[in-house]
mmCIF file of C-alpha atoms in Angstrom:
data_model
loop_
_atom_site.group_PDB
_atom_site.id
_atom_site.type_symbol
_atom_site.label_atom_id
_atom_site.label_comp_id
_atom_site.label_asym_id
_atom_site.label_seq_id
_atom_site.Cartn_x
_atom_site.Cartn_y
_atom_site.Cartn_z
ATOM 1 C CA UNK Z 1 -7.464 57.909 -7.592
ATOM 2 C CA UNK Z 2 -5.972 57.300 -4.173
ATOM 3 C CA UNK Z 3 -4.445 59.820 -2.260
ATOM 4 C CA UNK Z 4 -2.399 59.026 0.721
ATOM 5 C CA UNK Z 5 -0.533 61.913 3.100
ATOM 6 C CA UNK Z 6 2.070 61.612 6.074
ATOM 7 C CA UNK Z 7 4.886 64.181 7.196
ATOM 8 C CA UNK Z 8 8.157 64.398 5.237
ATOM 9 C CA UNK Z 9 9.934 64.225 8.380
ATOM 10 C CA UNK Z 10 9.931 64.044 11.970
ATOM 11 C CA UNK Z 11 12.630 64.036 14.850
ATOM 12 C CA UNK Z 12 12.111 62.668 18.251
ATOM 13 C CA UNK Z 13 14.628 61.647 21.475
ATOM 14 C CA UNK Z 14 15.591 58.511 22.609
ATOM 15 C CA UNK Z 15 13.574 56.622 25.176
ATOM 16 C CA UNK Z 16 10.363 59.285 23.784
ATOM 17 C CA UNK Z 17 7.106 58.281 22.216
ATOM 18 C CA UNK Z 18 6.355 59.551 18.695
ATOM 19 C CA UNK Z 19 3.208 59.378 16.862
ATOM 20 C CA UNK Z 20 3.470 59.592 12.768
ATOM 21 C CA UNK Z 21 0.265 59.928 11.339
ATOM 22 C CA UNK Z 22 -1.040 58.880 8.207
ATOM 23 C CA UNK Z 23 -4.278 60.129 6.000
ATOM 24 C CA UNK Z 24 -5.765 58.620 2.966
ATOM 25 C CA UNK Z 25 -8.660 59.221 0.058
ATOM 26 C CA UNK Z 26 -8.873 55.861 -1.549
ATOM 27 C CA UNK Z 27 -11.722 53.472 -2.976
ATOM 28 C CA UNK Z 28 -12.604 49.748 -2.217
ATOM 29 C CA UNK Z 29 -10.462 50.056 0.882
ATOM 30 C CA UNK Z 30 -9.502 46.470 2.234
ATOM 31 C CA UNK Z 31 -6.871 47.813 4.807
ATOM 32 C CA UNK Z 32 -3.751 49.791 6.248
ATOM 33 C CA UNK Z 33 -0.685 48.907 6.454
ATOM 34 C CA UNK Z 34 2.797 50.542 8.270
ATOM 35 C CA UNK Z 35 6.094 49.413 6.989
ATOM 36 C CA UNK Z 36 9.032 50.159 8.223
ATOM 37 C CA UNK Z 37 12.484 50.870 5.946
ATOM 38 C CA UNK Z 38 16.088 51.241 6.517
ATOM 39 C CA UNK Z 39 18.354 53.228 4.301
ATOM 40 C CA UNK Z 40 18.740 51.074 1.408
ATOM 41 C CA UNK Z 41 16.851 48.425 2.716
ATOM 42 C CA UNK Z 42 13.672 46.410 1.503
ATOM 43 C CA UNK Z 43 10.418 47.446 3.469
ATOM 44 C CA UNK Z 44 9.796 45.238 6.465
ATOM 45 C CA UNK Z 45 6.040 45.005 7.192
ATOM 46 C CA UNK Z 46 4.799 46.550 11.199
ATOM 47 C CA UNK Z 47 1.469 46.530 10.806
ATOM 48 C CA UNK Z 48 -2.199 45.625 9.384
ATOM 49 C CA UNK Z 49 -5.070 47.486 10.464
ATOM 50 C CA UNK Z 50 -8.554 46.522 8.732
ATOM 51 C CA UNK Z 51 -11.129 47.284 11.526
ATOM 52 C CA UNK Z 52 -11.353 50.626 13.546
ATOM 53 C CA UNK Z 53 -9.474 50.552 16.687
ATOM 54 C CA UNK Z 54 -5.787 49.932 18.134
ATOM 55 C CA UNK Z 55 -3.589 47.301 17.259
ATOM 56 C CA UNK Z 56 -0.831 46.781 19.953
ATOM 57 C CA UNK Z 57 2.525 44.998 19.271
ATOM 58 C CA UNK Z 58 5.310 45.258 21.833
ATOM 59 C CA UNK Z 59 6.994 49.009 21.082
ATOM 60 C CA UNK Z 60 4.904 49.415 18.120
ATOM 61 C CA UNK Z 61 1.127 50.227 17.818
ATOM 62 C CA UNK Z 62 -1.107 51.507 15.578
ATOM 63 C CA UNK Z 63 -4.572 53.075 15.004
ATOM 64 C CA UNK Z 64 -7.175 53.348 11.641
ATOM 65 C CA UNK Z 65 -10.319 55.059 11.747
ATOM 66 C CA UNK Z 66 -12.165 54.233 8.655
ATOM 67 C CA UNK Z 67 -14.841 56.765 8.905
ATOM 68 C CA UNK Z 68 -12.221 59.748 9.225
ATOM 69 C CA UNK Z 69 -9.766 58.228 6.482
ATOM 70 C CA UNK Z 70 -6.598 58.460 8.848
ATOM 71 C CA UNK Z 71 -4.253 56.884 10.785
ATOM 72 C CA UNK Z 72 -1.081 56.787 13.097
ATOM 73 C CA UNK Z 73 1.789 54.293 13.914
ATOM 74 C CA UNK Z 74 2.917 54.860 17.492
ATOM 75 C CA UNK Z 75 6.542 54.649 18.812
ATOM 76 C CA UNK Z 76 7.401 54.233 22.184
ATOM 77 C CA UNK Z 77 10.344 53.459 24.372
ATOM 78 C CA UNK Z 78 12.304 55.234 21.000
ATOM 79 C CA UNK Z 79 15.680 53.255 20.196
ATOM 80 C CA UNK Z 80 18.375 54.746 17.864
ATOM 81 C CA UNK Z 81 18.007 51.664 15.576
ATOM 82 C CA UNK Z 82 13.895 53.224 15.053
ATOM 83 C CA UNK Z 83 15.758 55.835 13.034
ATOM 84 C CA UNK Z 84 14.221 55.170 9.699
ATOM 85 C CA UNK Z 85 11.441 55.627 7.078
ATOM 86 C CA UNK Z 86 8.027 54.927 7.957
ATOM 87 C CA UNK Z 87 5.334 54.394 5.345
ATOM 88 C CA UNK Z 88 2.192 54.088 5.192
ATOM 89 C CA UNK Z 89 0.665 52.050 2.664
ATOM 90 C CA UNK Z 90 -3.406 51.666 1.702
ATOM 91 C CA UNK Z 91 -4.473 48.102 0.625
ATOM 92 C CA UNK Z 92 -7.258 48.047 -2.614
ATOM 93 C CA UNK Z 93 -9.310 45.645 -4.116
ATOM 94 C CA UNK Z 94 -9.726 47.759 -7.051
ATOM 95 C CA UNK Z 95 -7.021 45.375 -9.039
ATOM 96 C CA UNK Z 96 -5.278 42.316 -8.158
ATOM 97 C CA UNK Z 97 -3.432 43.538 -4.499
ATOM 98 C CA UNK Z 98 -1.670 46.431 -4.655
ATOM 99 C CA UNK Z 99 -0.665 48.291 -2.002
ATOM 100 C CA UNK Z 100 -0.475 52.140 -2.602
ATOM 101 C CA UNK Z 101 2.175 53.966 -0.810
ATOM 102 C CA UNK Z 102 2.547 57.227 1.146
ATOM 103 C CA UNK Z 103 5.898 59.267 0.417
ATOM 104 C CA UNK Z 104 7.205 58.182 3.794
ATOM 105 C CA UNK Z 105 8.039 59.555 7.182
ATOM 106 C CA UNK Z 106 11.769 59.833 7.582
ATOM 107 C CA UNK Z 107 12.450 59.451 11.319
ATOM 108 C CA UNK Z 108 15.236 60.644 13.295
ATOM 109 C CA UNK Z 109 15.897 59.481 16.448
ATOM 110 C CA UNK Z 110 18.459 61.496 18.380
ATOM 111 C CA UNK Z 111 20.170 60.518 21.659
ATOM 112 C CA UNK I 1 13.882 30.132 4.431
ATOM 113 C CA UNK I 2 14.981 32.024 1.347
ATOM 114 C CA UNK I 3 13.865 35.653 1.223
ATOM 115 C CA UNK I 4 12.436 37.881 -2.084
ATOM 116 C CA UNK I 5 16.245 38.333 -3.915
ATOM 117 C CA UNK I 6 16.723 40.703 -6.791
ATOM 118 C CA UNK I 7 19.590 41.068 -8.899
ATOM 119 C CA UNK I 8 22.249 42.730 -9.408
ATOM 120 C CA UNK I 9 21.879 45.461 -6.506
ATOM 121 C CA UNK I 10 23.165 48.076 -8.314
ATOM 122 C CA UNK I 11 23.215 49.334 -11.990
ATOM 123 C CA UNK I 12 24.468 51.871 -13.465
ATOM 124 C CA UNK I 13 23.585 52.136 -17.224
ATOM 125 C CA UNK I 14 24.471 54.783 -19.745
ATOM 126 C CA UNK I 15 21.108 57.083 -21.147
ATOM 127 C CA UNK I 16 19.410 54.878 -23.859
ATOM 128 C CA UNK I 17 20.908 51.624 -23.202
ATOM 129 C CA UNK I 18 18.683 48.468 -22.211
ATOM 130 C CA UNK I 19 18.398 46.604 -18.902
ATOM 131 C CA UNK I 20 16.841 44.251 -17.290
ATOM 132 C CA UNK I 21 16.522 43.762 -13.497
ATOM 133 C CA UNK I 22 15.693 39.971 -12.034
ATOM 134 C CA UNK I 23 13.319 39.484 -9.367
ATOM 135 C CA UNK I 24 13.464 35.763 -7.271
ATOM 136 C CA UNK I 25 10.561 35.621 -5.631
ATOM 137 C CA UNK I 26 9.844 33.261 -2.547
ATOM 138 C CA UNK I 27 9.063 29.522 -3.955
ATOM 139 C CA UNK I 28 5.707 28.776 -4.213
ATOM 140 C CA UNK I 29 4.240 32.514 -4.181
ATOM 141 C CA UNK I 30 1.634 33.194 -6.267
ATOM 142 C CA UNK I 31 1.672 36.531 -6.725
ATOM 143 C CA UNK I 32 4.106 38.941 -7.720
ATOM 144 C CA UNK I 33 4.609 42.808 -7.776
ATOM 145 C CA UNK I 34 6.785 45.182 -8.887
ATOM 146 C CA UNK I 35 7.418 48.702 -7.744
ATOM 147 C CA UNK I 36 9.183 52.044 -8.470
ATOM 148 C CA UNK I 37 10.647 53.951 -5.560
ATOM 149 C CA UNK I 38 12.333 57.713 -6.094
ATOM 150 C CA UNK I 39 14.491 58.939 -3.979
ATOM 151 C CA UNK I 40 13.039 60.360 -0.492
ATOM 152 C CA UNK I 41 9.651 58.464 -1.791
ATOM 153 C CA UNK I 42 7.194 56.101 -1.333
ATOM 154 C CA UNK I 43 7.264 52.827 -3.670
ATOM 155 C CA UNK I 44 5.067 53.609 -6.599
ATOM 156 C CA UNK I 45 2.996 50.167 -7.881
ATOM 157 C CA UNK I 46 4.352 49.350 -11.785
ATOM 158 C CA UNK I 47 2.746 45.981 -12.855
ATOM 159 C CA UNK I 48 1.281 42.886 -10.786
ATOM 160 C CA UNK I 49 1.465 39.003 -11.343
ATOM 161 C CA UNK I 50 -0.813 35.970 -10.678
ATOM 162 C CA UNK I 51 1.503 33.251 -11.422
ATOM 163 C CA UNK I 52 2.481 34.156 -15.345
ATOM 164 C CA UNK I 53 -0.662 36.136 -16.166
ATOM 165 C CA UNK I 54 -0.041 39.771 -16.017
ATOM 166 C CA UNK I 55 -2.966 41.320 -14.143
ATOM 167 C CA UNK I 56 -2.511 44.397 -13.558
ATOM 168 C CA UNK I 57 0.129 46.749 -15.944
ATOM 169 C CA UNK I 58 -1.547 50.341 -15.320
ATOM 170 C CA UNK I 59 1.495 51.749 -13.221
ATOM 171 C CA UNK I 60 4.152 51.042 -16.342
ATOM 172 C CA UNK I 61 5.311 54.873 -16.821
ATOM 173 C CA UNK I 62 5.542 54.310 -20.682
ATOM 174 C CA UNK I 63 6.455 51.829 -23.470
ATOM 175 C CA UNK I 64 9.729 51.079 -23.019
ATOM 176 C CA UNK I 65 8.934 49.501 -19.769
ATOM 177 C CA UNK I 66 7.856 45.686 -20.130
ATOM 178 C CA UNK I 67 7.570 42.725 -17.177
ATOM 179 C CA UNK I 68 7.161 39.224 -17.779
ATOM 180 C CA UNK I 69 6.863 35.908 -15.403
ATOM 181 C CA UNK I 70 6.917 33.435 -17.882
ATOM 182 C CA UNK I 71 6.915 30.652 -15.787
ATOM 183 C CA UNK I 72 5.056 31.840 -12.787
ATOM 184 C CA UNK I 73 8.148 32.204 -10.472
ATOM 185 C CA UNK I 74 11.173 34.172 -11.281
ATOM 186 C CA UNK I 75 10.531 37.487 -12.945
ATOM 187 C CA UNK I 76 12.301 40.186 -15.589
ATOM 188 C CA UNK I 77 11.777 43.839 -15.506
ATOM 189 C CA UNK I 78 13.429 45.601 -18.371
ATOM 190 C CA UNK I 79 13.250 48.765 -19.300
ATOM 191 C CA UNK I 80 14.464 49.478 -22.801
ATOM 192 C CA UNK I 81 16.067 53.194 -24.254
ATOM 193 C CA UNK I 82 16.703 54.015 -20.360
ATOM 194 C CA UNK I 83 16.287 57.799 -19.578
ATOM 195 C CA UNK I 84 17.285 59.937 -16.702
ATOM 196 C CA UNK I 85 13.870 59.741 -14.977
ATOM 197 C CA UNK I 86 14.172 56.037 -15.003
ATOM 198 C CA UNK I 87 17.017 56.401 -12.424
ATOM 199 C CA UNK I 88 14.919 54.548 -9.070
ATOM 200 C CA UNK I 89 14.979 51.581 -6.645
ATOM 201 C CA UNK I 90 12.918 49.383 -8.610
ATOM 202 C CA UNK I 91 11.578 46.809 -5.937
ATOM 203 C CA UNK I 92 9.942 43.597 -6.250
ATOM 204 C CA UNK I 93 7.223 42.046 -3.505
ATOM 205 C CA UNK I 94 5.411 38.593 -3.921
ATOM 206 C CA UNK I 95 3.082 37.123 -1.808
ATOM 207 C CA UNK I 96 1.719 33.480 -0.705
ATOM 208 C CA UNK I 97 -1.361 33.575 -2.565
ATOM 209 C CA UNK I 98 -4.082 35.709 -4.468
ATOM 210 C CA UNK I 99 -6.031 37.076 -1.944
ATOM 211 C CA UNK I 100 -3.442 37.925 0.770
ATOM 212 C CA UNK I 101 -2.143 41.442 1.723
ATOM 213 C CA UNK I 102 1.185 39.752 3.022
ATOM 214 C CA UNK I 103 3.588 41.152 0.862
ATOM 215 C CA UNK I 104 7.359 40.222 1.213
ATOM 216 C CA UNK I 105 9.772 42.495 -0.759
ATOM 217 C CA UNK I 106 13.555 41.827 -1.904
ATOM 218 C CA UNK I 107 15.979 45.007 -1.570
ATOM 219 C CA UNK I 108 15.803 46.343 -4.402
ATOM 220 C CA UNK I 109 17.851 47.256 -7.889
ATOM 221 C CA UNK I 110 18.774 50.636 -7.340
ATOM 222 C CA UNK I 111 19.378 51.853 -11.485
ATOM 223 C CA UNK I 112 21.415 54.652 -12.022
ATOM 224 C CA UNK I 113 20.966 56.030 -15.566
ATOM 225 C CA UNK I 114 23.759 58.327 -16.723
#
């Protein structure tokens, strides 16, 4: 089975950087992905990370390292609106495409 | 363009009634998925599409849950005899075509079974 962990919750200050990270037990591994979700709001999709190494986008970056099972989706330059749940989703081939999620990083981001 | 759209938003239905939530998936996309998300959790994966063929049913919690994409575009999720547990955001994702990760979901049916 797939097994995927991340904190419940973290808390951070405007302006700050914040690092969630994100490890995973899974087989026929095809990639990583970070989405990002308001309250009551579909997923919007951050990130894809398939090779080892650091994928930069603007504020947003993130980081897979296959051989260790784990990664991290880094903040910086924290805005209010970044208050939200981040989650962390594994990518299988095992059948058809379905992503498998993590429970979710609730993020508060406090003036 | 059009977005993944799901209706209705919210449902409330009474413990062992019958519903069925509607997903609209982005024309053209081949593949469609439906997930379960709990409160405070992480979407869990029910049941996957490849245009009408049902690929992949192995996260349907039980019996009374069944999916169907007759047509290859819009799709039905009803759950029949709803229980307690079955209270969730049930969202729906589809993507451009087989082999892609890109998946675009719709906000969600949030049921509420009391």
């Amino acid at each position: 089975g797939q097994n995927i962990d991340q904190p419940t919750e973290m808390t951070a200050t405007e302006g700050a950087i914040v690092q969630i990270n994100c490890t995973y037990q899974t087989s026929g591994f095809n990639g990583l992905f970070w989405y990002q979700q308001h309250a009551g709001e579909a997923p919007t999709f951050l990130s894809y990370n398939v090779l080892d190494g650091l994928e930069e986008k603007g504020r947003f970056s993130s980081f897979l390292s296959r051989s260790k099972g784990y990664s991290y989706l880094l903040l910086k330059e924290l805005q209010m609106k970044d208050s939200a749940s981040y989650l962390c989703a594994v990518w299988t081939n095992n059948a058809g495409n379905m992503l498998t999620f993590g429970g979710g990083t609730r993020l508060m981001v406090k003036p | 363009g059009a977005g993944v759209s799901q209706s209705p938003r919210y449902k409330v239905a009474k413990r062992g009634q019958d519903v069925a939530l509607r997903c609209d998936p982005i024309s053209g996309h081949v593949s469609l998925f439906w997930y379960q998300q709990a409160l405070g959790q992480g979407p869990e994966f029910l049941t996957y599409f490849q245009n009408e063929a049902q690929l992949d049913k192995s996260g349907l919690p039980s019996d009374r849950f069944f999916a169907e994409r007759p047509e290859g575009s819009v799709s039905t999720l009803k759950i029949q005899r709803t229980q307690q547990e079955d209270s969730a955001v049930y969202l729906c994702a589809s993507s451009a075509y087989r082999d892609t990760y890109e998946q675009y979901f719709g906000p969600g049916t949030r049921l509420t079974v009391t």
